[in-house]
Tab-separated table of C-alpha atoms in Angstrom:
chain	number	residue	atom	x	y	z
A	1	MET	CA	-16.827	-35.301	3.694
A	2	SER	CA	-14.155	-32.515	3.847
A	3	LEU	CA	-14.289	-29.919	6.716
A	4	TYR	CA	-12.275	-27.429	4.722
A	5	TYR	CA	-13.715	-24.480	2.978
A	6	LYS	CA	-12.169	-22.184	0.475
A	7	LEU	CA	-14.212	-19.141	-0.650
A	8	ASP	CA	-13.996	-17.710	-4.195
A	9	THR	CA	-13.178	-14.472	-5.461
A	10	LYS	CA	-16.699	-13.063	-5.371
A	11	GLN	CA	-17.384	-14.508	-1.913
A	12	ILE	CA	-14.117	-13.082	-0.324
A	13	ALA	CA	-15.239	-9.655	-1.713
A	14	ILE	CA	-18.746	-9.918	-0.209
A	15	LEU	CA	-17.448	-10.874	3.083
A	16	ALA	CA	-14.794	-8.201	3.046
A	17	TYR	CA	-17.584	-5.597	2.028
A	18	ALA	CA	-19.729	-6.910	4.925
A	19	CYS	CA	-16.802	-6.571	7.322
A	20	SER	CA	-16.437	-2.976	6.228
A	21	ALA	CA	-20.127	-2.178	6.754
A	22	THR	CA	-19.853	-3.873	10.346
A	23	CYS	CA	-16.749	-1.747	11.157
A	24	CYS	CA	-18.841	1.555	10.425
A	25	LEU	CA	-21.694	0.470	12.758
A	26	SER	CA	-19.129	-0.494	15.413
A	27	LEU	CA	-17.649	3.099	15.044
A	28	ALA	CA	-21.035	4.745	15.664
A	29	CYS	CA	-21.485	2.521	18.765
A	30	VAL	CA	-18.066	3.293	20.022
A	31	SER	CA	-18.961	7.022	19.841
A	32	LEU	CA	-21.582	6.481	22.363
A	33	LEU	CA	-19.161	5.336	24.955
A	34	TYR	CA	-16.015	7.313	24.250
A	35	PRO	CA	-16.834	10.743	23.051
A	36	GLU	CA	-14.064	12.103	25.034
A	37	PHE	CA	-11.473	10.772	22.330
A	38	HIS	CA	-13.223	13.165	19.706
A	39	ILE	CA	-15.018	10.000	18.361
A	40	ARG	CA	-18.346	11.417	16.869
A	41	TYR	CA	-21.574	10.445	15.206
A	42	PHE	CA	-24.463	12.624	14.170
A	43	SER	CA	-27.143	11.920	11.450
A	44	GLY	CA	-26.533	14.918	9.609
A	45	ALA	CA	-23.279	13.635	8.282
A	46	LEU	CA	-24.389	10.229	7.915
A	47	TRP	CA	-25.032	10.378	4.105
A	48	LEU	CA	-21.459	11.644	3.548
A	49	ALA	CA	-19.771	9.033	5.804
A	50	THR	CA	-21.930	6.378	4.150
A	51	ALA	CA	-20.999	7.569	0.568
A	52	VAL	CA	-17.287	7.949	1.172
A	53	THR	CA	-16.772	4.568	3.126
A	54	ALA	CA	-18.975	2.905	0.426
A	55	VAL	CA	-16.850	4.021	-2.327
A	56	PHE	CA	-13.653	3.267	-0.512
A	57	ALA	CA	-15.033	-0.248	0.255
A	58	CYS	CA	-14.917	-1.251	-3.410
A	59	THR	CA	-11.334	-1.429	-2.639
A	60	SER	CA	-12.125	-4.588	-0.888
A	61	TYR	CA	-12.631	-6.299	-4.233
A	62	LEU	CA	-8.703	-6.566	-4.403
A	63	PHE	CA	-8.738	-8.931	-1.436
A	64	GLY	CA	-10.908	-11.326	-3.539
A	65	LEU	CA	-8.510	-11.024	-6.665
A	66	ALA	CA	-5.183	-11.272	-4.802
A	67	ARG	CA	-3.832	-14.701	-3.546
A	68	PHE	CA	-2.671	-15.102	-0.110
A	69	SER	CA	0.746	-13.731	0.898
A	70	LEU	CA	2.332	-12.101	3.616
A	71	GLY	CA	0.904	-8.601	2.720
A	72	TYR	CA	-2.605	-9.973	2.595
A	73	ALA	CA	-3.156	-10.077	6.393
A	74	ILE	CA	-1.090	-6.760	6.891
A	75	GLY	CA	-3.100	-5.062	3.989
A	76	PHE	CA	-6.562	-6.301	5.333
A	77	TYR	CA	-5.947	-4.963	8.842
A	78	LEU	CA	-4.484	-1.619	7.459
A	79	TYR	CA	-7.475	-1.436	5.055
A	80	VAL	CA	-9.887	-1.541	8.015
A	81	MET	CA	-7.990	1.127	9.827
A	82	ILE	CA	-8.246	3.425	6.833
A	83	LEU	CA	-11.959	2.756	6.404
A	84	GLY	CA	-12.508	3.542	9.830
A	85	TYR	CA	-10.619	6.847	9.591
A	86	LEU	CA	-12.589	7.754	6.545
A	87	TRP	CA	-15.873	7.182	8.670
A	88	LEU	CA	-14.503	9.135	11.573
A	89	ASN	CA	-13.239	11.984	9.346
A	90	SER	CA	-16.902	12.484	8.152
A	91	PHE	CA	-18.050	13.389	11.792
A	92	SER	CA	-14.719	14.811	13.145
A	93	ASP	CA	-14.764	18.012	15.075
A	94	LEU	CA	-11.024	18.720	14.861
A	95	PRO	CA	-10.351	21.711	12.858
A	96	TYR	CA	-8.333	20.825	9.641
A	97	ASN	CA	-9.041	20.015	5.882
A	98	HIS	CA	-11.050	16.831	6.116
A	99	ALA	CA	-11.747	16.728	2.183
A	100	VAL	CA	-7.861	16.820	1.530
A	101	THR	CA	-6.816	14.336	4.350
A	102	GLY	CA	-9.425	11.902	3.419
A	103	LEU	CA	-8.452	11.823	-0.251
A	104	SER	CA	-4.748	11.408	0.856
A	105	ALA	CA	-5.644	8.426	3.102
A	106	ALA	CA	-7.650	6.778	0.429
A	107	ALA	CA	-4.672	7.341	-1.892
A	108	SER	CA	-2.220	6.133	0.642
A	109	ALA	CA	-4.359	2.856	1.250
A	110	LEU	CA	-4.302	2.066	-2.576
A	111	SER	CA	-0.663	2.917	-2.963
A	112	PHE	CA	0.255	0.668	-0.052
A	113	LEU	CA	-2.160	-2.338	-1.217
A	114	LEU	CA	-1.230	-2.553	-4.811
A	115	PRO	CA	2.285	-3.721	-4.166
A	116	ALA	CA	1.502	-5.384	-0.958
A	117	LEU	CA	-1.166	-7.634	-2.543
A	118	LEU	CA	0.058	-8.040	-6.016
A	119	ILE	CA	3.719	-8.476	-5.856
A	120	ASN	CA	4.290	-11.843	-4.564
A	121	GLU	CA	6.429	-13.721	-7.260
A	122	PRO	CA	9.349	-15.966	-5.475
A	123	LEU	CA	12.882	-14.617	-5.123
A	124	PRO	CA	15.594	-17.028	-6.066
A	125	ARG	CA	16.649	-19.050	-2.947
A	126	VAL	CA	20.404	-18.565	-3.013
A	127	VAL	CA	20.864	-19.992	0.455
A	128	ARG	CA	18.885	-23.177	1.396
A	129	LEU	CA	19.191	-24.726	4.712
A	130	SER	CA	18.611	-28.418	5.370
A	131	GLU	CA	15.547	-29.567	7.492
A	132	ARG	CA	17.920	-30.461	10.185
A	133	THR	CA	19.690	-27.242	10.346
A	134	ALA	CA	16.280	-25.587	10.449
A	135	SER	CA	15.192	-27.841	13.368
A	136	ARG	CA	18.271	-26.865	15.256
A	137	GLY	CA	17.392	-23.323	14.468
A	138	LEU	CA	14.023	-23.626	16.075
A	139	THR	CA	15.823	-25.273	19.209
A	140	LEU	CA	18.102	-22.094	19.216
A	141	ILE	CA	15.088	-19.608	18.999
A	142	LEU	CA	13.631	-21.370	22.198
A	143	ILE	CA	16.995	-21.090	24.087
A	144	VAL	CA	17.389	-17.388	23.046
A	145	SER	CA	13.891	-16.739	24.010
A	146	ILE	CA	14.039	-18.312	27.318
A	147	ALA	CA	17.187	-16.356	27.880
A	148	VAL	CA	15.798	-12.861	27.025
A	149	ILE	CA	12.687	-13.689	29.293
A	150	LEU	CA	15.077	-14.439	32.271
A	151	VAL	CA	17.013	-11.346	31.712
A	152	GLY	CA	13.671	-9.256	31.281
A	153	ALA	CA	12.285	-10.747	34.476
A	154	TRP	CA	15.420	-9.661	36.278
A	155	TYR	CA	14.385	-6.153	35.594
A	156	ASN	CA	10.774	-6.531	36.006
A	157	PHE	CA	8.447	-9.194	36.827
A	158	ARG	CA	4.904	-8.216	38.297
A	159	MET	CA	1.694	-9.914	38.075
A	160	VAL	CA	-0.798	-7.251	37.640
A	161	GLY	CA	-4.539	-7.196	36.433
A	162	ILE	CA	-5.135	-5.788	33.051
A	163	ASP	CA	-6.814	-2.793	34.526
A	164	ARG	CA	-3.834	-1.815	36.744
A	165	ILE	CA	-0.978	-2.142	34.150
A	166	TYR	CA	-0.870	1.673	33.488
A	167	ASP	CA	-0.133	2.244	37.435
A	168	PHE	CA	3.178	0.554	36.890
A	169	ARG	CA	4.212	0.585	33.253
A	170	GLU	CA	5.614	4.212	33.136
A	171	ALA	CA	8.022	3.092	35.896
A	172	LEU	CA	9.488	0.248	33.720
A	173	ALA	CA	13.137	0.767	32.645
A	174	PHE	CA	15.001	-1.808	30.422
A	175	PRO	CA	18.472	-1.361	29.014
A	176	THR	CA	17.856	-0.572	25.303
A	177	PRO	CA	19.259	-3.931	24.100
A	178	VAL	CA	16.861	-5.857	26.561
A	179	SER	CA	14.117	-3.787	25.255
A	180	TYR	CA	14.579	-4.401	21.687
A	181	LEU	CA	15.112	-8.118	22.367
A	182	LEU	CA	11.923	-8.578	24.198
A	183	GLY	CA	10.057	-6.805	21.235
A	184	ILE	CA	11.741	-8.864	18.881
A	185	THR	CA	11.127	-12.133	20.738
A	186	SER	CA	7.441	-11.563	21.555
A	187	ASN	CA	6.696	-10.255	18.061
A	188	SER	CA	8.738	-12.378	15.587
A	189	LEU	CA	10.696	-15.032	16.970
A	190	LEU	CA	8.148	-16.963	19.227
A	191	PRO	CA	5.259	-16.521	16.723
A	192	PHE	CA	7.406	-18.001	13.987
A	193	ALA	CA	8.491	-20.948	16.291
A	194	PHE	CA	4.903	-21.554	17.005
A	195	ALA	CA	3.884	-21.660	13.553
A	196	CYS	CA	6.623	-24.136	12.625
A	197	PHE	CA	5.541	-26.549	15.543
A	198	ALA	CA	2.012	-26.262	15.179
A	199	LEU	CA	2.011	-27.001	11.670
A	200	ARG	CA	4.319	-29.881	12.007
A	201	ASN	CA	2.189	-31.215	14.998
A	202	ASN	CA	4.737	-30.718	17.591
A	203	LEU	CA	1.992	-29.760	19.975
A	204	TRP	CA	4.208	-29.909	23.320
A	205	ARG	CA	6.875	-27.400	21.830
A	206	ALA	CA	4.042	-25.444	20.437
A	207	GLY	CA	2.522	-25.308	24.053
A	208	LEU	CA	5.869	-24.223	25.458
A	209	VAL	CA	5.867	-21.336	23.032
A	210	ILE	CA	2.672	-20.093	24.147
A	211	PHE	CA	3.596	-20.420	27.780
A	212	LEU	CA	6.809	-18.294	26.901
A	213	ILE	CA	4.851	-15.581	25.450
A	214	LEU	CA	2.780	-15.496	28.496
A	215	LEU	CA	5.524	-15.114	30.560
A	216	ILE	CA	6.457	-11.830	28.702
A	217	TYR	CA	3.234	-10.056	29.961
A	218	PRO	CA	4.426	-9.681	33.705
A	219	ILE	CA	7.786	-8.434	32.272
A	220	THR	CA	6.541	-5.674	29.971
A	221	LEU	CA	3.068	-5.236	31.084
A	222	ALA	CA	2.009	-5.176	27.585
A	223	LYS	CA	-1.493	-6.159	26.817
A	224	ALA	CA	-0.512	-7.668	23.379
A	225	SER	CA	1.582	-10.146	25.152
A	226	LEU	CA	-1.356	-11.323	27.228
A	227	PHE	CA	-3.822	-11.618	24.199
A	228	ALA	CA	-1.191	-12.874	21.592
A	229	PRO	CA	-1.499	-16.511	22.769
A	230	ILE	CA	-5.399	-16.227	22.120
A	231	TRP	CA	-4.861	-14.776	18.777
A	232	LEU	CA	-2.174	-17.332	17.740
A	233	VAL	CA	-4.085	-20.444	18.737
A	234	GLY	CA	-7.335	-18.916	17.442
A	235	LEU	CA	-5.991	-18.363	13.998
A	236	THR	CA	-4.436	-22.066	14.036
A	237	VAL	CA	-7.709	-23.563	14.762
A	238	VAL	CA	-9.836	-21.417	12.333
A	239	SER	CA	-7.278	-21.830	9.561
A	240	ARG	CA	-7.583	-25.450	9.892
A	241	PHE	CA	-11.046	-25.426	8.505
A	242	ILE	CA	-10.973	-22.290	6.178
A	243	ASP	CA	-8.621	-20.834	3.687
A	244	ALA	CA	-6.175	-18.169	4.897
A	245	ARG	CA	-7.854	-15.365	3.060
A	246	SER	CA	-11.155	-16.187	4.723
A	247	THR	CA	-9.441	-16.700	7.958
A	248	VAL	CA	-7.851	-13.024	7.931
A	249	VAL	CA	-11.174	-11.398	6.867
A	250	LEU	CA	-13.082	-13.413	9.631
A	251	SER	CA	-10.521	-12.611	12.309
A	252	VAL	CA	-11.684	-8.777	11.926
A	253	PHE	CA	-15.427	-9.583	11.200
A	254	ALA	CA	-16.345	-12.040	13.916
A	255	PRO	CA	-14.788	-10.282	16.900
A	256	ILE	CA	-16.464	-7.089	15.990
A	257	VAL	CA	-19.919	-8.802	15.622
A	258	LEU	CA	-19.612	-10.384	19.036
A	259	GLY	CA	-18.534	-6.948	20.285
A	260	LEU	CA	-21.688	-5.550	18.836
A	261	LEU	CA	-23.936	-8.221	20.009
A	262	ILE	CA	-22.523	-7.614	23.606
A	263	PHE	CA	-22.991	-3.860	23.078
A	264	PHE	CA	-26.687	-4.244	22.094
A	265	LEU	CA	-27.513	-6.743	24.941
A	266	VAL	CA	-25.947	-4.659	27.470
A	267	ARG	CA	-28.043	-1.543	26.172
A	268	GLN	CA	-31.202	-3.674	26.488
A	269	GLY	CA	-30.202	-4.837	30.127
A	270	MET	CA	-29.779	-8.551	29.031
A	271	LEU	CA	-26.188	-8.670	29.910
A	272	PRO	CA	-24.378	-7.221	33.057
A	273	TYR	CA	-22.434	-4.047	32.211
A	274	SER	CA	-19.191	-5.563	33.082
A	275	THR	CA	-19.400	-7.459	29.909
A	276	ILE	CA	-19.084	-4.355	27.920
A	277	THR	CA	-15.124	-4.672	28.703
A	278	TYR	CA	-14.917	-6.892	25.544
A	279	PHE	CA	-16.544	-4.117	23.550
A	280	GLY	CA	-13.905	-1.805	24.941
A	281	LEU	CA	-10.815	-4.142	24.079
A	282	ILE	CA	-11.930	-5.235	20.777
A	283	ASN	CA	-14.370	-2.564	19.077
A	284	PHE	CA	-12.698	0.416	20.762
A	285	ARG	CA	-9.169	-0.370	21.433
A	286	LEU	CA	-8.344	-2.778	18.639
A	287	ILE	CA	-10.313	-1.388	15.900
A	288	ALA	CA	-11.142	2.116	16.482
A	289	ILE	CA	-8.138	3.673	18.173
A	290	PRO	CA	-5.735	3.014	15.111
A	291	SER	CA	-8.253	5.002	13.088
A	292	VAL	CA	-8.642	7.659	15.913
A	293	ALA	CA	-4.848	8.107	15.664
A	294	MET	CA	-4.971	9.107	12.031
A	295	ASP	CA	-7.487	11.668	12.883
A	296	TYR	CA	-5.104	12.906	15.685
A	297	TYR	CA	-2.048	12.990	13.644
A	298	ASN	CA	-3.663	14.877	10.812
A	299	TYR	CA	-4.863	17.631	13.139
A	300	PHE	CA	-1.639	18.117	14.804
A	301	PHE	CA	0.639	18.092	11.726
A	302	SER	CA	-1.581	20.526	9.806
A	303	THR	CA	-0.366	23.119	12.338
A	304	HIS	CA	3.047	21.717	13.303
A	305	GLU	CA	6.323	21.013	11.355
A	306	SER	CA	6.858	17.599	9.576
A	307	THR	CA	9.374	15.213	11.131
A	308	TYR	CA	10.990	14.267	7.695
A	309	PHE	CA	11.453	10.858	9.340
A	310	CYS	CA	13.602	12.206	12.124
A	311	GLN	CA	11.553	10.128	14.543
A	312	VAL	CA	13.618	7.112	13.269
A	313	GLN	CA	16.549	6.441	15.731
A	314	PHE	CA	19.238	6.369	13.260
A	315	VAL	CA	17.763	9.332	11.364
A	316	LYS	CA	17.718	11.631	14.471
A	317	ALA	CA	21.352	11.040	14.882
A	318	LEU	CA	22.106	12.619	11.452
A	319	VAL	CA	19.640	15.400	11.350
A	320	SER	CA	18.052	18.107	13.544
A	321	CYS	CA	14.474	17.314	14.639
A	322	PRO	CA	11.716	19.796	15.715
A	323	TYR	CA	10.601	17.121	18.345
A	324	THR	CA	12.793	16.012	21.211
A	325	GLU	CA	10.386	13.451	22.543
A	326	PRO	CA	8.974	10.316	20.542
A	327	LEU	CA	5.971	11.269	18.711
A	328	SER	CA	3.621	9.276	20.810
A	329	VAL	CA	4.576	11.280	23.741
A	330	VAL	CA	4.088	14.498	21.775
A	331	ILE	CA	0.829	13.674	20.390
A	332	TYR	CA	-0.313	12.555	24.055
A	333	LYS	CA	0.743	15.691	25.680
A	334	PHE	CA	-0.892	17.888	22.854
A	335	PHE	CA	-4.263	16.107	23.296
A	336	GLY	CA	-4.006	14.954	26.953
A	337	ILE	CA	-6.011	11.864	26.696
A	338	GLY	CA	-5.610	8.167	25.592
A	339	GLY	CA	-1.977	7.317	26.751
A	340	TYR	CA	0.740	7.308	24.225
A	341	PHE	CA	-0.550	7.391	20.713
A	342	ASN	CA	1.653	5.281	18.762
A	343	ALA	CA	0.313	5.005	15.013
A	344	SER	CA	0.528	3.122	11.873
A	345	LEU	CA	2.744	3.829	8.936
A	346	PHE	CA	0.060	5.870	7.404
A	347	ALA	CA	0.236	8.229	10.151
A	348	THR	CA	3.802	8.300	11.090
A	349	GLU	CA	5.805	7.494	8.054
A	350	GLY	CA	3.162	9.234	5.991
A	351	VAL	CA	1.365	12.127	7.563
A	352	ALA	CA	3.838	12.930	10.192
A	353	SER	CA	7.073	12.655	8.016
A	354	VAL	CA	6.162	13.942	4.813
A	355	GLY	CA	2.689	15.703	5.235
A	356	THR	CA	-0.623	14.893	3.651
A	357	LEU	CA	0.422	15.830	-0.001
A	358	PHE	CA	3.292	13.311	-0.176
A	359	ALA	CA	1.884	10.500	2.333
A	360	PRO	CA	0.556	8.349	-0.711
A	361	PHE	CA	4.319	8.062	-2.079
A	362	SER	CA	5.487	7.019	1.310
A	363	ALA	CA	2.688	4.511	1.810
A	364	LEU	CA	3.863	3.290	-1.715
A	365	ALA	CA	7.513	2.727	-0.470
A	366	CYS	CA	6.038	0.931	2.684
A	367	GLY	CA	4.005	-1.236	0.228
A	368	LEU	CA	7.241	-2.147	-1.621
A	369	VAL	CA	8.864	-3.133	1.576
A	370	ILE	CA	6.060	-5.667	2.411
A	371	ALA	CA	6.180	-6.774	-1.280
A	372	VAL	CA	9.836	-7.850	-0.624
A	373	GLY	CA	8.523	-9.837	2.466
A	374	ASN	CA	5.860	-11.500	-0.056
A	375	ARG	CA	8.732	-12.507	-2.385
A	376	LEU	CA	11.003	-13.881	0.364
A	377	SER	CA	8.098	-16.038	1.763
A	378	ALA	CA	6.770	-17.135	-1.450
A	379	GLY	CA	6.439	-21.056	-1.659
A	380	LEU	CA	5.547	-21.588	2.168
A	381	PRO	CA	2.113	-22.617	2.862
A	382	ASP	CA	-0.340	-19.838	3.304
A	383	ARG	CA	-1.222	-21.068	6.879
A	384	PHE	CA	2.216	-21.033	7.984
A	385	ILE	CA	2.683	-17.486	6.490
A	386	LEU	CA	-0.484	-16.309	8.345
A	387	ILE	CA	0.459	-17.749	11.781
A	388	SER	CA	3.955	-16.701	11.713
A	389	SER	CA	3.219	-13.033	10.815
A	390	ALA	CA	-0.200	-12.878	12.877
A	391	ILE	CA	1.528	-10.674	15.664
A	392	ILE	CA	3.485	-8.345	13.223
A	393	ALA	CA	0.439	-7.816	11.106
A	394	GLN	CA	-1.557	-6.732	14.174
A	395	THR	CA	1.263	-4.605	15.488
A	396	LEU	CA	1.505	-2.563	12.165
A	397	MET	CA	-1.990	-1.186	12.972
A	398	ASN	CA	-0.386	0.864	15.971
A	399	VAL	CA	3.160	1.030	15.212
A	400	PRO	CA	5.256	2.467	12.464
A	401	LEU	CA	6.872	0.268	9.788
A	402	THR	CA	10.276	1.253	10.566
A	403	THR	CA	9.949	0.504	14.225
A	404	VAL	CA	8.322	-2.959	13.290
A	405	MET	CA	10.988	-3.872	10.980
A	406	LEU	CA	14.016	-2.932	13.460
A	407	SER	CA	12.631	-2.949	17.022
A	408	TYR	CA	10.017	-5.752	16.535
A	409	GLY	CA	11.964	-7.896	14.453
A	410	GLY	CA	10.042	-7.633	11.264
A	411	GLY	CA	13.105	-7.760	9.077
A	412	LEU	CA	14.451	-10.755	10.967
A	413	LEU	CA	11.060	-12.394	10.275
A	414	PHE	CA	11.344	-11.872	6.710
A	415	LEU	CA	14.813	-13.352	6.765
A	416	LEU	CA	13.497	-16.473	8.733
A	417	LEU	CA	10.645	-17.060	6.095
A	418	TYR	CA	13.191	-16.848	3.201
A	419	LEU	CA	15.480	-19.435	4.848
A	420	THR	CA	12.747	-21.831	6.102
A	421	PRO	CA	12.923	-25.065	3.912
A	422	ARG	CA	9.759	-25.383	2.034
A	423	GLU	CA	9.840	-29.452	2.128
A	424	MET	CA	9.164	-29.218	5.954
A	425	PHE	CA	5.603	-28.607	5.314
A	426	HIS	CA	5.017	-31.271	2.494
A	427	PRO	CA	2.181	-33.628	3.023
A	428	GLY	CA	3.400	-36.728	4.461
A	429	HIS	CA	6.690	-35.202	5.356
A	430	VAL	CA	8.525	-36.872	8.531
A	431	ASP	CA	10.468	-34.406	10.661
A	432	GLN	CA	13.886	-36.002	10.473
A	433	ALA	CA	14.831	-34.364	13.938
A	434	ASP	CA	11.813	-36.058	15.425
A	435	LEU	CA	12.634	-39.434	13.770
A	436	LYS	CA	16.012	-39.558	14.924
A	437	THR	CA	14.915	-39.081	18.529
A	438	SER	CA	12.416	-41.592	18.358
A	439	VAL	CA	14.997	-44.100	16.951
A	440	ALA	CA	17.306	-43.287	19.736
């Protein structure tokens, strides 16, 4: 009896729709704990919020129609973010044109999703590496990662509880090259290596990668580095039993449901209040905050000048910019709450850069960039694409696409996926590097 399940088009669409409804319920609960973030809920606007999100959630049928690709996971996480914004937008107390921004957000989501989900034909593979060369490349990735971690630890290595990281993180100062290398290593190189080792059953090396990712936490004091190993291992285990498309949807649905269960049990006095921390990390920080950022950016740029992409480092060097500080700092200083508000491509490359009217065109361009990644990675196993891009896909909920591609190694990941020999993952394939070692 097979333990592997693959949902069909209709089942995926139903699961995605159920996930959408659960996200809205979660946001209503979040409003009870975090009203200071302008997260609102009141019964008078419930009919509007329900109607708007129900109509937009019809978009989820695309996830039933599309086959899995690099853009599938990225697209679903960003779909959830826009759905959350449309819900929050119906209750928002920030004074701007909510009808126009809601329509713009929905149009931007569709503009992004259509190329990101549907353009996935393979590109000709002009460069083909042998599996022996690829195996040596994985060893090189480990060596480079260890070197980057050692250099980063020279500047900072501090074992701090997650509740105290903000007491020290502002004081961190890495040279720009080291900062870039740490971002590329943790978000692209090590997840890629982990996916290779895990799917080829090189469990000791996969374990080493997990340990290296954990070592980045005391260096950067970034929560993402602390939870990335859990995320990677979790997706690896779940995708062993269900298909990649179902895994993506459940990776949002299941954590939210657990958070809601904890929320209601705490409210009923059946669990200690300390357990609400999970709800704060998942339902609030992971799911709600990216949508809240859309609300903040829409309000701020309804009365302030657009950036016209001057927040991108190499563009800033060529043109004058109305903002001397990073946008995350500008937004934080304006609202005075929530820390530095990095935001997704919809908020940054869209609303901030070109305004509400032209945001869908910017989203279309971003979707085409992801479509290039689809074509470069075509032919690799779905499970491998899912795991190797797992951290980048999550990061895109809170970080602009240009930053992810350059500073977080997204462009490098695209290249690695293109160069990876497809025969490495064929059933019954023998790893020649391991075979040579065992013979020796």
